[in-house]
PDB file of C-alpha atoms and ligand atoms in Angstrom:
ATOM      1  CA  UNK L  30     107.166  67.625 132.394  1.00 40.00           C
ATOM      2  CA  UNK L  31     103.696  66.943 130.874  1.00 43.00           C
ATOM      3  CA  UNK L  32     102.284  68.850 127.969  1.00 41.00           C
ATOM      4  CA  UNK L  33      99.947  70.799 129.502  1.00 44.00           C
ATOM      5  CA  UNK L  34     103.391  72.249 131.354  1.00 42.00           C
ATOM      6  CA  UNK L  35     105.203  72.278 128.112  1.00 44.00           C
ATOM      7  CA  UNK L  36     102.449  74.157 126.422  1.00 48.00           C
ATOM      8  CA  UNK L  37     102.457  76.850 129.131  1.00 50.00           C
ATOM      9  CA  UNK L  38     105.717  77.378 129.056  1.00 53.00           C
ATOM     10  CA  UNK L  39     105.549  78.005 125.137  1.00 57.00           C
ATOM     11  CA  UNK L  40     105.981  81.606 124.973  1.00 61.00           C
ATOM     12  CA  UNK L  41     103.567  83.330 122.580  1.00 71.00           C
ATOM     13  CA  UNK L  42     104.660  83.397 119.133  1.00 82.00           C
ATOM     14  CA  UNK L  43     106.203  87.375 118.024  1.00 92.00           C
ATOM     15  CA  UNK L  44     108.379  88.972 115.424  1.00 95.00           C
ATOM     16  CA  UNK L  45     110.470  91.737 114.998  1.00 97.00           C
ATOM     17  CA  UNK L  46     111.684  92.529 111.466  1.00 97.00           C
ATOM     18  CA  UNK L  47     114.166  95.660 110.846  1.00 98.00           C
ATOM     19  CA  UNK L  48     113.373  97.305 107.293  1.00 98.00           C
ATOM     20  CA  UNK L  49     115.557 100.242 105.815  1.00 98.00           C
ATOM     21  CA  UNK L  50     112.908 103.236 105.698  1.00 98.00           C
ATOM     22  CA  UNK L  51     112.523 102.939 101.795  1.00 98.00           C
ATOM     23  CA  UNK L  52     109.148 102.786 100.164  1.00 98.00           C
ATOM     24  CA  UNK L  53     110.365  99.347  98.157  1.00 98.00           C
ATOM     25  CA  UNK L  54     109.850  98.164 101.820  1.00 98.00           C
ATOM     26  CA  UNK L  55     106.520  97.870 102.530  1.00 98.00           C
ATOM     27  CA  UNK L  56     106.212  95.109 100.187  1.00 98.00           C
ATOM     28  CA  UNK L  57     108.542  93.132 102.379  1.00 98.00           C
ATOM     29  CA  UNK L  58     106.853  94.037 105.003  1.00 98.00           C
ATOM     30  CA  UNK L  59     103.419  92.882 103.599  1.00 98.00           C
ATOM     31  CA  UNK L  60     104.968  89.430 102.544  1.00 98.00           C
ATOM     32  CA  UNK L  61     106.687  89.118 106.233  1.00 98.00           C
ATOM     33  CA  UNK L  62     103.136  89.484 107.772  1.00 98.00           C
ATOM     34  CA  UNK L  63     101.747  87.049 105.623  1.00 98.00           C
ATOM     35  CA  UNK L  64     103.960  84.877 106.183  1.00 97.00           C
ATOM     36  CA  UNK L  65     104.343  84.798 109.779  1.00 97.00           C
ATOM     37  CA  UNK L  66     100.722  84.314 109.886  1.00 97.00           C
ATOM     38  CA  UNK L  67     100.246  80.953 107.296  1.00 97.00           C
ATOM     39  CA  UNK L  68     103.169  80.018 109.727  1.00 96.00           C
ATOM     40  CA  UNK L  69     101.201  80.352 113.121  1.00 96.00           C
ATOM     41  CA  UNK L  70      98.240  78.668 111.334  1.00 96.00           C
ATOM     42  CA  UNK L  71      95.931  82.397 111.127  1.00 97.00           C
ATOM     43  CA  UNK L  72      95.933  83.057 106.966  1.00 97.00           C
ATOM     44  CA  UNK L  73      91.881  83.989 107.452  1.00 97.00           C
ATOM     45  CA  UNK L  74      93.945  87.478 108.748  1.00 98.00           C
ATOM     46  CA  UNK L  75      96.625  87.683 106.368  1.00 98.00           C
ATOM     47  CA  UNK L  76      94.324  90.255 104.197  1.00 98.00           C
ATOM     48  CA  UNK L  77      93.870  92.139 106.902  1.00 98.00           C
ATOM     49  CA  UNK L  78      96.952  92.370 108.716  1.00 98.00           C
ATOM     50  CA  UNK L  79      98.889  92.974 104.911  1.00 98.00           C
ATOM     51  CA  UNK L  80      96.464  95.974 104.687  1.00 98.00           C
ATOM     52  CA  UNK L  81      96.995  97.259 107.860  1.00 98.00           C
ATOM     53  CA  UNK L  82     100.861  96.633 107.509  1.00 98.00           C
ATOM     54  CA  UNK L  83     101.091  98.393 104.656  1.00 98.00           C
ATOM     55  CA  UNK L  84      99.498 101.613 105.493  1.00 98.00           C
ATOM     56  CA  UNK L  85     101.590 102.077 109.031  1.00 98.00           C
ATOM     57  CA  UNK L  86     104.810 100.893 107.496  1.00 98.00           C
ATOM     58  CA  UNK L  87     103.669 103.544 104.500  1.00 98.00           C
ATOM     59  CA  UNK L  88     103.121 106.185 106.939  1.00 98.00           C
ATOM     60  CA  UNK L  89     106.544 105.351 108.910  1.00 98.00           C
ATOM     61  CA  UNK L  90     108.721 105.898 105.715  1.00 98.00           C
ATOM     62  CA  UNK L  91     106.908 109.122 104.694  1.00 98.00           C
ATOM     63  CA  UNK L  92     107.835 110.375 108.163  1.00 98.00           C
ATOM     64  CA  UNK L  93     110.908 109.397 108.338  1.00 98.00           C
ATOM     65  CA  UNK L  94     112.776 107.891 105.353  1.00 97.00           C
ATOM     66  CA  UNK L  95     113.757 108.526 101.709  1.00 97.00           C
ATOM     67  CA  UNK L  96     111.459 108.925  99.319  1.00 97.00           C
ATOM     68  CA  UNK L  97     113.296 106.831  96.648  1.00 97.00           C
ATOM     69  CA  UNK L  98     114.534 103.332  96.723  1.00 97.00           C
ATOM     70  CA  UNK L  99     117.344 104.493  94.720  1.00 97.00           C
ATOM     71  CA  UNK L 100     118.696 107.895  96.007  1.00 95.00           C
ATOM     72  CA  UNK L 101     121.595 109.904  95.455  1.00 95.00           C
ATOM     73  CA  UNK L 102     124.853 108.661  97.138  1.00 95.00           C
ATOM     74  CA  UNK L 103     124.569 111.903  98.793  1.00 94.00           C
ATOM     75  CA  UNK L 104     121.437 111.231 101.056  1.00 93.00           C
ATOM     76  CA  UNK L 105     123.023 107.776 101.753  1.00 93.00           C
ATOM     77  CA  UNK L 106     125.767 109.351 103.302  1.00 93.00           C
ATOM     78  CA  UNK L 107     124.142 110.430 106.791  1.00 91.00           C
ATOM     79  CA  UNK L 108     123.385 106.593 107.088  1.00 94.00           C
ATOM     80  CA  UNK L 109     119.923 104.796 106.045  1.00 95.00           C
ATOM     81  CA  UNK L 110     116.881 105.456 108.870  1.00 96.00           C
ATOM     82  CA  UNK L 111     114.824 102.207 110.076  1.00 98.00           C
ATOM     83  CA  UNK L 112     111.665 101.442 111.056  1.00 98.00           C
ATOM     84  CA  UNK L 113     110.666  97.950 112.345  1.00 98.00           C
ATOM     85  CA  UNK L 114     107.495  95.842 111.959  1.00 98.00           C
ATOM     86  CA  UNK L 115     106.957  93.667 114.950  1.00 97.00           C
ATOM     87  CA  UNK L 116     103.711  91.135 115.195  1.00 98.00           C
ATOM     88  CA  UNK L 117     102.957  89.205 118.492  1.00 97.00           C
ATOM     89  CA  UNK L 118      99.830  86.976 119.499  1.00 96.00           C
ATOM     90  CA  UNK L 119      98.364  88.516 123.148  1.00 95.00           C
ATOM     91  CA  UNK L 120      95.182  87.998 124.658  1.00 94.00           C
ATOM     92  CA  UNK L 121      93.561  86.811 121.478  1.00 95.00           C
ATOM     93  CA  UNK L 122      94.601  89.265 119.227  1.00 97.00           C
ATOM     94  CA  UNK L 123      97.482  89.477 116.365  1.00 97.00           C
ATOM     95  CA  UNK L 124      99.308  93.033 117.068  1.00 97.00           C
ATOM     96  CA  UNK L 125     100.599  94.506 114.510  1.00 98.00           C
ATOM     97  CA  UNK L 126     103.160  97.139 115.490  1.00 98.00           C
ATOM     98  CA  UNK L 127     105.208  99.578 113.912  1.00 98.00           C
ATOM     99  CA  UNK L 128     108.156 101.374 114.811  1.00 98.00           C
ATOM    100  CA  UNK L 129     109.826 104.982 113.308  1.00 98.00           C
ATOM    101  CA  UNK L 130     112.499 107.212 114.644  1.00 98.00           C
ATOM    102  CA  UNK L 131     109.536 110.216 114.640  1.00 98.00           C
ATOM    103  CA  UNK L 132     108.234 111.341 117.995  1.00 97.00           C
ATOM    104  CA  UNK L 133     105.316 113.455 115.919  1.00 98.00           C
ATOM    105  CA  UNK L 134     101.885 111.124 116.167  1.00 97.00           C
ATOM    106  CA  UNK L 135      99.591 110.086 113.717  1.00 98.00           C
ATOM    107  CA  UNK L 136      96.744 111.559 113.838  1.00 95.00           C
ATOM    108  CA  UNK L 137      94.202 110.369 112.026  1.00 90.00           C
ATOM    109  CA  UNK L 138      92.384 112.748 109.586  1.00 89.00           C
ATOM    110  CA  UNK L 139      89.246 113.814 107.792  1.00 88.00           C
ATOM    111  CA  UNK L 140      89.784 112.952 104.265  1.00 86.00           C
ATOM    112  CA  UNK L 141      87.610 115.240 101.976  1.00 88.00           C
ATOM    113  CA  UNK L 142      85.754 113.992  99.162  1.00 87.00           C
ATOM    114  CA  UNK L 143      87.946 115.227  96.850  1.00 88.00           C
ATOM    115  CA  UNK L 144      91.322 114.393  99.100  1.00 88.00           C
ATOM    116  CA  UNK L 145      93.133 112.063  97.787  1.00 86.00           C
ATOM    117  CA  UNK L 146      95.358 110.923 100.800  1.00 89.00           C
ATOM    118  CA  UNK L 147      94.267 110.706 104.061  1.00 91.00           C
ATOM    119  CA  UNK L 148      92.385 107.454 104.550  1.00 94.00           C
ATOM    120  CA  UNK L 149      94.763 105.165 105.814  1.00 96.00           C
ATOM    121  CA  UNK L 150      94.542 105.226 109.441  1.00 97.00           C
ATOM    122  CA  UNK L 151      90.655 105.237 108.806  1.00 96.00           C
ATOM    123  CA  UNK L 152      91.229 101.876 107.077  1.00 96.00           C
ATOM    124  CA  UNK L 153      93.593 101.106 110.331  1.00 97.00           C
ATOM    125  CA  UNK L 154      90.223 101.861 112.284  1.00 97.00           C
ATOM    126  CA  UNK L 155      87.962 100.276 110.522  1.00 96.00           C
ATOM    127  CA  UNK L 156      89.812  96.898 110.175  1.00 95.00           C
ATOM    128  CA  UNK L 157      91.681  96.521 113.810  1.00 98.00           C
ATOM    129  CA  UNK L 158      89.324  96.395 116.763  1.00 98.00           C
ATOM    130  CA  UNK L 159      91.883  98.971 118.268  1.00 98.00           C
ATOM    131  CA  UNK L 160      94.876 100.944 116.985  1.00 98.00           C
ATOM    132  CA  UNK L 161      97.128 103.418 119.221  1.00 98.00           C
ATOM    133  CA  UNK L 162     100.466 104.377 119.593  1.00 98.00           C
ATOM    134  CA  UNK L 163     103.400 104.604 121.987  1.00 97.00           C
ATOM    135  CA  UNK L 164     106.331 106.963 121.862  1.00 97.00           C
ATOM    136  CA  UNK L 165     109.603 104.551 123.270  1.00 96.00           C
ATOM    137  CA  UNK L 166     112.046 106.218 126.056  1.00 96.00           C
ATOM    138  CA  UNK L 167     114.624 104.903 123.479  1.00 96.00           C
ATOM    139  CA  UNK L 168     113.195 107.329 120.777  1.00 97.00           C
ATOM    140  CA  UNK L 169     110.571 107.429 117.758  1.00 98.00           C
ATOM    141  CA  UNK L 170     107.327 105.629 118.390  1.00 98.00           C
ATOM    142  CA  UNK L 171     105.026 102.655 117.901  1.00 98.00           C
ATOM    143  CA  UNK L 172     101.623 102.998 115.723  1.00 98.00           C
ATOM    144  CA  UNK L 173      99.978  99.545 116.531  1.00 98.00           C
ATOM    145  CA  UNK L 174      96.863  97.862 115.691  1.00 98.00           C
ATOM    146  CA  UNK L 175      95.629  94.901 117.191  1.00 98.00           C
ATOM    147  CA  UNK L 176      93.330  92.193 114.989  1.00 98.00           C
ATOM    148  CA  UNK L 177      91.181  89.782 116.670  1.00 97.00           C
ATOM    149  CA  UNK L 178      92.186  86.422 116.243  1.00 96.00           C
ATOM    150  CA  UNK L 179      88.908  84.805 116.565  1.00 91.00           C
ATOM    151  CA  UNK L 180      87.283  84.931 112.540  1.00 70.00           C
ATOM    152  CA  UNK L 181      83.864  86.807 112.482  1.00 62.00           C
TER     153      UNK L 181
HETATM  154  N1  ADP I 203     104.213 107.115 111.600  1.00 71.75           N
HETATM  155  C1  ADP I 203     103.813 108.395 111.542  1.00 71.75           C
HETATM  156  N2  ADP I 203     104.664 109.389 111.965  1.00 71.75           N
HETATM  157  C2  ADP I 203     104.294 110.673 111.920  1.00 71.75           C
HETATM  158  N3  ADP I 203     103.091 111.100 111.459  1.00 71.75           N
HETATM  159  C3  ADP I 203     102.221 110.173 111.025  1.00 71.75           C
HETATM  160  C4  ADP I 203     102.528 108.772 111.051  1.00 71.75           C
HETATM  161  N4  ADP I 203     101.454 108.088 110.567  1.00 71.75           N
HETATM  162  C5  ADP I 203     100.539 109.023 110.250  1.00 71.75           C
HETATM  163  N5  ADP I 203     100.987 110.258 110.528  1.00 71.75           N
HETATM  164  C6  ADP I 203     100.269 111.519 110.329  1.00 71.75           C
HETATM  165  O1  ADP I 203      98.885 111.215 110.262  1.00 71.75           O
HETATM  166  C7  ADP I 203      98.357 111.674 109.010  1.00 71.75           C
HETATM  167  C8  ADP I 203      97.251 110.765 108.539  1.00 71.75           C
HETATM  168  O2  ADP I 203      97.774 109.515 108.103  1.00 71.75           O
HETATM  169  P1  ADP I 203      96.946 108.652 107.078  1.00 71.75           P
HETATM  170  O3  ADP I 203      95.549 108.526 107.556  1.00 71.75           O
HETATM  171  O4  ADP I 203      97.689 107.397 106.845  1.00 71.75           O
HETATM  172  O5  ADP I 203      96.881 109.523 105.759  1.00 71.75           O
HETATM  173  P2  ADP I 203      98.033 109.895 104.709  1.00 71.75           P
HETATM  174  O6  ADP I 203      99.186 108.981 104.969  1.00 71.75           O
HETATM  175  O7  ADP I 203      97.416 109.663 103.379  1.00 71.75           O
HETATM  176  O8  ADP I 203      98.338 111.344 104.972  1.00 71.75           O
HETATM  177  C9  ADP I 203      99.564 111.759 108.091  1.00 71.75           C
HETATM  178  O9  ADP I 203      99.359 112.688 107.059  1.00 71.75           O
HETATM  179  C10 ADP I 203     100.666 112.195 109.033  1.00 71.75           C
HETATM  180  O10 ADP I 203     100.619 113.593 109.230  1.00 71.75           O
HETATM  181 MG1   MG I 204      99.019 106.957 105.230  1.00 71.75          MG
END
């Protein structure tokens, strides 16, 4: 087998990273992204991607996990709700995606001037070159955004 073969057979580097729905996760997930990409040789889009990250892994706790990252036993006791981060290289882009066990969609909103919350999937817009999301046959849904690879 020659390298060109070799090369083609590479698949395309992707993640998928499981995170109790806590708010103490985020972080982790903001480090994981950065990570990942210093490790596929793309840090000019760690920024970025940590920004994006953050506000859909944000938005997938708030809709479905604790609001505390240290809650009563009691709300422990129905078992602790997931989302997962994913990232994949496709088509020359760095897709960030994010899954939650709530079918309801983001939708993204007109922040007043004197709103305080509201802007994240605005920032989502503004940074990606496309966000979206998916609901999964298997239940909840994917908010994704996808980041060009190539640096402007
Ligand atoms: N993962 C999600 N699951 C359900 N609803 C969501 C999700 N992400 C965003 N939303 C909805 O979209 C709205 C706008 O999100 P966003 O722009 O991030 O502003 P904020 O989080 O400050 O409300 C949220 O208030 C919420 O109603
Ligand atoms: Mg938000």
């Amino acid at each position: 087998m020659n390298t060109r073969s070799v090369r083609a057979a590479e698949p395309s580097p992707g993640s998928r990273l499981a995170l109790a729905a806590l708010p103490g996760s985020v972080r982790t997930a903001r480090r994981h992204v950065r990570e990942l990409l210093r490790r596929w040789a793309l840090p000019h889009l760690a920024d970025t991607a940590e920004l994006v990250v953050s506000e859909l892994s944000t938005n997938a706790v708030r809709a479905t996990g604790l609001a505390t990252d240290s809650p009563d036993y009691g709300e422990l006791s129905g078992g602790l709700p997931a989302i997962c981060v994913g990232l994949h290289l496709a088509g020359g882009y760095a897709v960030i995606e994010v899954w939650d066990a709530s079918d309801r969609p983001p939708h993204r909103t007109d922040a007043g001037l004197d709103d305080e919350g509201g802007r994240g999937l605005l920032l989502v817009e503004t940074c990606a070159a496309q966000w979206g999301y998916r609901p999964q046959v298997t239940g909840g849904k994917v908010v994704w955004a996808k980041l060009s690879v190539t640096p402007c």
